mmCIF file of C-alpha atoms in Angstrom:
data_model
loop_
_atom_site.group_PDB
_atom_site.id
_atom_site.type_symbol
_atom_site.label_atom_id
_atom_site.label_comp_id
_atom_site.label_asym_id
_atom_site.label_seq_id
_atom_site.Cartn_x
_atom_site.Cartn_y
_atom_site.Cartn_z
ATOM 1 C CA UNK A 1 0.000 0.000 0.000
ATOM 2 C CA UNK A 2 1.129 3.160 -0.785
ATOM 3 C CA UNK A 3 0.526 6.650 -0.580
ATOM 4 C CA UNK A 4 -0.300 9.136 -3.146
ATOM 5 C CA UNK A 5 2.819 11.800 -3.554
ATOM 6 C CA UNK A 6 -0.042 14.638 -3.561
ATOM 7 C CA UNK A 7 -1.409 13.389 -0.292
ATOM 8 C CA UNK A 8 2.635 13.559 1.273
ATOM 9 C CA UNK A 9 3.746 17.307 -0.475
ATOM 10 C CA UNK A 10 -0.252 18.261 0.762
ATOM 11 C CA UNK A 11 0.725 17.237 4.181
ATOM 12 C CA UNK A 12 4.108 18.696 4.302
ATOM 13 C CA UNK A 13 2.911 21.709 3.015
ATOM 14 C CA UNK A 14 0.305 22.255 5.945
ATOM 15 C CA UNK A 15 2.732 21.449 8.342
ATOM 16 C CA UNK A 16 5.053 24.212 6.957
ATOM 17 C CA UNK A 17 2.027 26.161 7.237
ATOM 18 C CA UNK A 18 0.720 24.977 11.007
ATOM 19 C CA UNK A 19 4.818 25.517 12.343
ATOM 20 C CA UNK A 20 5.468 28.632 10.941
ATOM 21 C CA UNK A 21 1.840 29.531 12.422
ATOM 22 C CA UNK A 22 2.700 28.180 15.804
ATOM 23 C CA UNK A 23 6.009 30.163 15.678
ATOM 24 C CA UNK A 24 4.706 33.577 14.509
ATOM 25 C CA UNK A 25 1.437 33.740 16.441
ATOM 26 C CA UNK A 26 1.988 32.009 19.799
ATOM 27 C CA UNK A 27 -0.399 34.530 21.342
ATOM 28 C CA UNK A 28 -3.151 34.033 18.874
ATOM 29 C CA UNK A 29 -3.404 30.250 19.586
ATOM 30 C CA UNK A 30 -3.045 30.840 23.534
ATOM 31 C CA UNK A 31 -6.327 32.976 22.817
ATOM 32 C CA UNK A 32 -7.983 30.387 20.356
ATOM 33 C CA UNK A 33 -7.354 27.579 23.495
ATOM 34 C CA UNK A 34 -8.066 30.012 26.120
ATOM 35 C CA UNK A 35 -11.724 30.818 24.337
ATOM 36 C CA UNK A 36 -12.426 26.587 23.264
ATOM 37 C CA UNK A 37 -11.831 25.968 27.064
ATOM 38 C CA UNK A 38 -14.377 29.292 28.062
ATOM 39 C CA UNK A 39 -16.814 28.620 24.820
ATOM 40 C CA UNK A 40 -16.909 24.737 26.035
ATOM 41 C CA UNK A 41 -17.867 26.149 29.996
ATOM 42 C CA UNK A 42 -20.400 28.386 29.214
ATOM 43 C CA UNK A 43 -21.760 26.501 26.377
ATOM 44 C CA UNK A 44 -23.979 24.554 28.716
ATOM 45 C CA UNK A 45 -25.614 27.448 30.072
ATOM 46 C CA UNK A 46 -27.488 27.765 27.171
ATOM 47 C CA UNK A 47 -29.355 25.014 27.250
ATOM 48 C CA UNK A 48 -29.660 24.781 31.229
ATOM 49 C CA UNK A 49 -33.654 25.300 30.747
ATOM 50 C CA UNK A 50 -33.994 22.378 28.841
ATOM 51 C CA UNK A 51 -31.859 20.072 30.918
ATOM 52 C CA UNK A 52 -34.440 21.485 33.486
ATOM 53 C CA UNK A 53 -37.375 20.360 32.237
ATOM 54 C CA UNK A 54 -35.666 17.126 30.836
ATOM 55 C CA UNK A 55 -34.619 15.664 33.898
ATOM 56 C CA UNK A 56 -37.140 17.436 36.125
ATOM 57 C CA UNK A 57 -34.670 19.317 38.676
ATOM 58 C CA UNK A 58 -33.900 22.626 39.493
ATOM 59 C CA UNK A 59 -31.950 25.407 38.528
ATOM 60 C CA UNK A 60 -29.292 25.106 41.358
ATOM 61 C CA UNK A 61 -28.784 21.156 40.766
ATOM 62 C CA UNK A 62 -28.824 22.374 36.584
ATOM 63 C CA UNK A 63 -26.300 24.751 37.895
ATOM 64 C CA UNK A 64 -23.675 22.767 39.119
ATOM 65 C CA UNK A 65 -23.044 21.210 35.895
ATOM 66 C CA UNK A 66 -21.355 24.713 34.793
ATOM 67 C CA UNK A 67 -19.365 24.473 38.693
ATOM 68 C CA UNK A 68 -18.374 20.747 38.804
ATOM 69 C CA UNK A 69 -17.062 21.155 35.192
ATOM 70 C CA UNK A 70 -15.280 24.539 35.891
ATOM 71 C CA UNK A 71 -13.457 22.971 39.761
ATOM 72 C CA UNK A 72 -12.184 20.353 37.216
ATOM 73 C CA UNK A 73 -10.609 22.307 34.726
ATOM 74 C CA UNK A 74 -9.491 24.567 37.543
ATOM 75 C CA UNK A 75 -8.101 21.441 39.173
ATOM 76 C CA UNK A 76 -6.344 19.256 36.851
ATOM 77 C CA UNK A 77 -5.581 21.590 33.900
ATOM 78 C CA UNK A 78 -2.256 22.734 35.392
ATOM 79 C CA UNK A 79 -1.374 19.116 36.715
ATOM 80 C CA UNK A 80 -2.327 17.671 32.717
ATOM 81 C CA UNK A 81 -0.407 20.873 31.441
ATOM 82 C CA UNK A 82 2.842 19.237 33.572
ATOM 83 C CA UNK A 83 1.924 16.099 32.649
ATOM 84 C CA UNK A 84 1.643 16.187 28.946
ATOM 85 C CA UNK A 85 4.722 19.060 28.602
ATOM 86 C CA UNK A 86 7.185 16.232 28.719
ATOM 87 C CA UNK A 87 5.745 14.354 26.077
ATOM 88 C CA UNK A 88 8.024 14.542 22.765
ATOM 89 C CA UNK A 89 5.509 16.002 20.318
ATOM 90 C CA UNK A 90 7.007 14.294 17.443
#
């Protein structure tokens, strides 16, 4: 089995691409992770109404989702951050 040469230069091309991106714009990317992480917190809030009336509870038990999922993060981010830094990347 072998792969197409397209498919390889495509590849090496967008990982020219995604290094000299990671090099230039180190802040940029700190601020794209920084607002997935936010974006996937709050997300849930949106829809705490209807995971009201789904499961029948109220707005303070509904609420904790948001907490429970924000004390993790808060918690283990740093620790995985550690963790996963001395992983070789290649």
């Amino acid at each position: 089995m072998s792969i197409h040469p397209f498919i390889i230069s495509r590849y090496i091309d967008i990982y020219i691409v995604v290094n000299n991106l990671r090099l230039k714009y180190p802040l940029f990317f700190i601020t794209l992770g920084i607002f997935g992480i936010i974006n996937t917190e709050l997300g849930v809030v949106g829809i705490l109404p209807m995971i009201m009336d789904k499961y029948k509870i109220s707005a303070t038990v509904a609420g904790m989702l948001v907490r429970s999922f924000a004390s993790i993060i808060a918690l283990f981010g740093p620790w995985m951050t550690l963790l996963f830094s001395k992983i070789n990347q290649r």
